[in-house]
Coordinates of C-alpha atoms in Angstrom, one line a residue:
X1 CA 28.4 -7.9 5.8
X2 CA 30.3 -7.4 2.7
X3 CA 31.6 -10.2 2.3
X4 CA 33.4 -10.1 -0.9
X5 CA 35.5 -7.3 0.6
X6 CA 36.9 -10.0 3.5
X7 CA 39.9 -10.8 2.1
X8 CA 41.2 -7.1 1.9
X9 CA 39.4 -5.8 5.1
X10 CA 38.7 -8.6 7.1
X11 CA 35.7 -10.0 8.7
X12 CA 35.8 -6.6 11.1
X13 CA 36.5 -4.0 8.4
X14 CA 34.4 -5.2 6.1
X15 CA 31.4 -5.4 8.5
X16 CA 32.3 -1.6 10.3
X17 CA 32.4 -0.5 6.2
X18 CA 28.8 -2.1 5.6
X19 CA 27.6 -0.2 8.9
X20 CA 29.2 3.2 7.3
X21 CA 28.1 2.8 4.4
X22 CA 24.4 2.0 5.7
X23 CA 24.1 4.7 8.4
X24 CA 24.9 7.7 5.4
X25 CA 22.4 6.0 2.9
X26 CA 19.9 5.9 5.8
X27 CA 20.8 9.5 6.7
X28 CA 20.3 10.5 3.1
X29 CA 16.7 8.5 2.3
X30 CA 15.5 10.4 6.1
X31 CA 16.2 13.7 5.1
X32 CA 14.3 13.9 1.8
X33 CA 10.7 15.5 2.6
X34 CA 7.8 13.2 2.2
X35 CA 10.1 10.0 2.3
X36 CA 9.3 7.4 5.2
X37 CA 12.6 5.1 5.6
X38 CA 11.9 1.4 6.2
X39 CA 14.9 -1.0 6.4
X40 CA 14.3 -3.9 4.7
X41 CA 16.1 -6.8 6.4
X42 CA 15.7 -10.9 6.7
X43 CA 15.6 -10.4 10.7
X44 CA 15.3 -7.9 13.2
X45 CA 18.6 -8.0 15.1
X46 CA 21.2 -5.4 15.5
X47 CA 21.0 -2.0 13.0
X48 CA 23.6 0.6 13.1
X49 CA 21.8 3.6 13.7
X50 CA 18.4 4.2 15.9
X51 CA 16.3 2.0 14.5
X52 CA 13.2 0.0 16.1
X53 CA 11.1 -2.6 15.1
X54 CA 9.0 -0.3 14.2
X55 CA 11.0 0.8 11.2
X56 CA 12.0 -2.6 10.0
X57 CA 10.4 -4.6 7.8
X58 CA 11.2 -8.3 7.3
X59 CA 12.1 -9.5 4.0
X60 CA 10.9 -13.2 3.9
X61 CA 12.6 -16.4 2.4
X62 CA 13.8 -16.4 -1.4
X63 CA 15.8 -14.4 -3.9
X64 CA 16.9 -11.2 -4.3
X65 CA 13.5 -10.8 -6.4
X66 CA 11.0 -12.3 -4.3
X67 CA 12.4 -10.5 -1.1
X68 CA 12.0 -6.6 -2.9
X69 CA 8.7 -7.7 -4.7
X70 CA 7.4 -8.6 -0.8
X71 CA 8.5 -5.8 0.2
X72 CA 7.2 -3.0 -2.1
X73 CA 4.2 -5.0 -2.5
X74 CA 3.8 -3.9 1.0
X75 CA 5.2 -0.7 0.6
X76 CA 2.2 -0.2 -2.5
X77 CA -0.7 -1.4 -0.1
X78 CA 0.4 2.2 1.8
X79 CA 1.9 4.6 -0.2
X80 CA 1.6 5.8 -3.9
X81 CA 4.9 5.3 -4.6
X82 CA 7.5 2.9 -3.4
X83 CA 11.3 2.6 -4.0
X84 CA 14.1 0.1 -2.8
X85 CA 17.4 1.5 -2.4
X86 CA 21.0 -0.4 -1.6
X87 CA 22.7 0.1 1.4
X88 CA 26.0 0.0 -0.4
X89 CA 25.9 3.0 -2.3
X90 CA 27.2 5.9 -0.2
X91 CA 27.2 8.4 -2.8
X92 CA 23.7 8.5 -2.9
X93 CA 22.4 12.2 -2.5
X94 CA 18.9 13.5 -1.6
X95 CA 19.0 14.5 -5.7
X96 CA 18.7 11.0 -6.9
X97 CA 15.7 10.3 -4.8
X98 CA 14.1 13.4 -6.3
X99 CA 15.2 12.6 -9.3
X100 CA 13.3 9.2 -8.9
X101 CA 10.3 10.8 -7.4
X102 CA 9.8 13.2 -10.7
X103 CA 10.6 10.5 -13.0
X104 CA 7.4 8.8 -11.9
X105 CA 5.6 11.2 -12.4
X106 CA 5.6 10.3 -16.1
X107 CA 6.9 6.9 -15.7
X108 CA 5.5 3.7 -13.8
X109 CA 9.3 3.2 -12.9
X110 CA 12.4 4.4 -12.1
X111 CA 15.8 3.1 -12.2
X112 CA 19.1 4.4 -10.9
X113 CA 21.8 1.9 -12.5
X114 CA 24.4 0.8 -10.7
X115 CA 28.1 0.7 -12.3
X116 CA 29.0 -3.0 -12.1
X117 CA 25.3 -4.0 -14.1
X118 CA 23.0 -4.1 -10.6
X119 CA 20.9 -1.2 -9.7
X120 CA 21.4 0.8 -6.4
X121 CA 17.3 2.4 -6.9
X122 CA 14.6 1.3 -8.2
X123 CA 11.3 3.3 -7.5
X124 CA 7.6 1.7 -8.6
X125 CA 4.3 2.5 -8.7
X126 CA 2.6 -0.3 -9.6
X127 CA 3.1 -3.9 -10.9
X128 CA 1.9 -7.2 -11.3
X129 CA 3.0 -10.8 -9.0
X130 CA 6.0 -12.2 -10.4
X131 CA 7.5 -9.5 -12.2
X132 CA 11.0 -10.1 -10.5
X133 CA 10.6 -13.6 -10.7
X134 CA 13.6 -15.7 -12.3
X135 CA 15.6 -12.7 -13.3
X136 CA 19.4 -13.1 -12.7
X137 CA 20.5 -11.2 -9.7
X138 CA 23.5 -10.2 -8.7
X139 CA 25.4 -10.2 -12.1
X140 CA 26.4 -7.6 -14.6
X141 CA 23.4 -8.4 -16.7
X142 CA 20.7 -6.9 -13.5
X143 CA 19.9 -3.9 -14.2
X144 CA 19.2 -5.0 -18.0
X145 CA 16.8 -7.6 -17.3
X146 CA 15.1 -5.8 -14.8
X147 CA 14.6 -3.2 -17.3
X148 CA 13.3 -5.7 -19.9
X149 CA 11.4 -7.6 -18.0
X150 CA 9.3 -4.2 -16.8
X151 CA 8.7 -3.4 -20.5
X152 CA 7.4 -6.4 -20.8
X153 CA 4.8 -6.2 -18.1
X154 CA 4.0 -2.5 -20.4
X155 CA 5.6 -0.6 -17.6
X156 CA 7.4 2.6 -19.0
X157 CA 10.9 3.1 -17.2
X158 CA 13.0 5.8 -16.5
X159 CA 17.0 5.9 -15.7
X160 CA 18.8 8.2 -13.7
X161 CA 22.1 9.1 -12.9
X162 CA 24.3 6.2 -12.6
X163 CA 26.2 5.2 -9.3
X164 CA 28.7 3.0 -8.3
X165 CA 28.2 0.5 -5.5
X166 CA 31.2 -0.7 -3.0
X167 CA 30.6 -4.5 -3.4
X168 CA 34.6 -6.0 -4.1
X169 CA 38.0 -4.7 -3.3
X170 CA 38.3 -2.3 -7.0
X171 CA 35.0 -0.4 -5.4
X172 CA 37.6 1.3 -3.2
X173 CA 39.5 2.9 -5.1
X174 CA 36.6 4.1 -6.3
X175 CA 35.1 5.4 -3.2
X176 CA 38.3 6.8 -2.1
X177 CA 38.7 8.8 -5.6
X178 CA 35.0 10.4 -4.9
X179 CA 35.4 10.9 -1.2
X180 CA 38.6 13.1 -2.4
X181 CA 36.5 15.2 -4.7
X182 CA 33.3 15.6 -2.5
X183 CA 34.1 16.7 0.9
X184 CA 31.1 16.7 2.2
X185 CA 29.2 13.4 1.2
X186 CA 29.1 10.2 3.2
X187 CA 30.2 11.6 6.8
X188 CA 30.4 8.2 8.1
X189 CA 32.0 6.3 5.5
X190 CA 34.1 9.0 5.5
X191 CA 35.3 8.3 9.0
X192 CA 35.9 4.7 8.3
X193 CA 38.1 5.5 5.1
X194 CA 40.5 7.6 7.1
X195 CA 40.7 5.2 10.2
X196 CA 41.5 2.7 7.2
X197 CA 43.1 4.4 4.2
X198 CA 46.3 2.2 4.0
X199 CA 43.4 -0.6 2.6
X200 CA 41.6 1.0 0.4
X201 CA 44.1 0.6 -2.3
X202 CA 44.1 -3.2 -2.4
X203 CA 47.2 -5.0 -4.9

């Protein structure tokens, strides 16, 4: 639920736009070769999408920090390579995973840097316990601590291309401004934003 979008969408349209916005990202993550999708979530319940357990992996108790650390500490123990991605960011493409993927080959970790100071990706390939501990999440200051706390741990880090992320009711202008110019990206959100266009220009 985006919840920060309530008071211009309402409980309904704010959760149908989080389930949009989720089912293109997971579209996009499934149909980049190689890449094994695994939503990340604190329970199993109710996915958008045709999800199973199977595909789910439970977050744990904690921050924003200690939940992804628990996660691609997992993630590590069977892959080379892991990566967290936000469900938020409809504009993703296939390229930025890429993108991601040959960053690290020269770099322990990649970033894709969100426009409000978050991060929408960040892709690893190793680390140490704790190095997302204490870091302030959620605030325009994210992405730079993140950064600084990995060069601190002597982890080299890449960027990519930045994104924004639809989080308050200025993201939608935003995404309705790129939905305009890209015909073809985000089908589902796509949907939604038609079904909804009178709010997604909120006073």
């Amino acid at each position: 639920m985006k919840t920060r979008l309530i008071p211009v969408l309402g409980d309904i349209g704010a959760a149908e736009l989080a389930s949009a916005m989720f089912l293109d990202v997971s579209a996009t993550v499934s149909s980049c070769p190689g890449v094994r999708r695994i939503v990340a979530a604190t329970n199993y319940g109710d996915f958008p999408g045709p999800d199973s357990p199977t595909g789910i992996w439970l977050q744990g108790e904690g921050d924003l920090g200690q939940r992804i650390e628990r996660i691609l500490t997992y993630a590590l123990q069977n892959a080379s390579a892991a990566m967290a991605i936000g469900a938020d960011t409809p504009t993703l493409m296939p390229s930025h995973i890429a993108a991601a993927l040959d960053a690290l080959q020269s770099h322990d970790a990649a970033i894709g840097p969100a426009l409000d100071g978050g991060f929408y990706l960040l892709a690893i390939r190793t680390f140490k316990p704790g190095l997302f501990s204490s870091l302030p999440w959620s605030t325009s200051k994210t992405c730079e601590a993140v950064k600084k706390r990995m060069h601190e741990h002597k982890l080299s880090v890449a960027e990519i291309e930045p994104l924004f992320d639809v989080d308050v009711p200025g993201d939608l202008i935003l995404l309705d401004q790129y939905l305009a110019t890209h015909p073809s990206a985000a089908p589902v959100t796509r949907a939604w934003c038609l079904r909804n266009r009178s709010k997604l220009t909120p006073a």
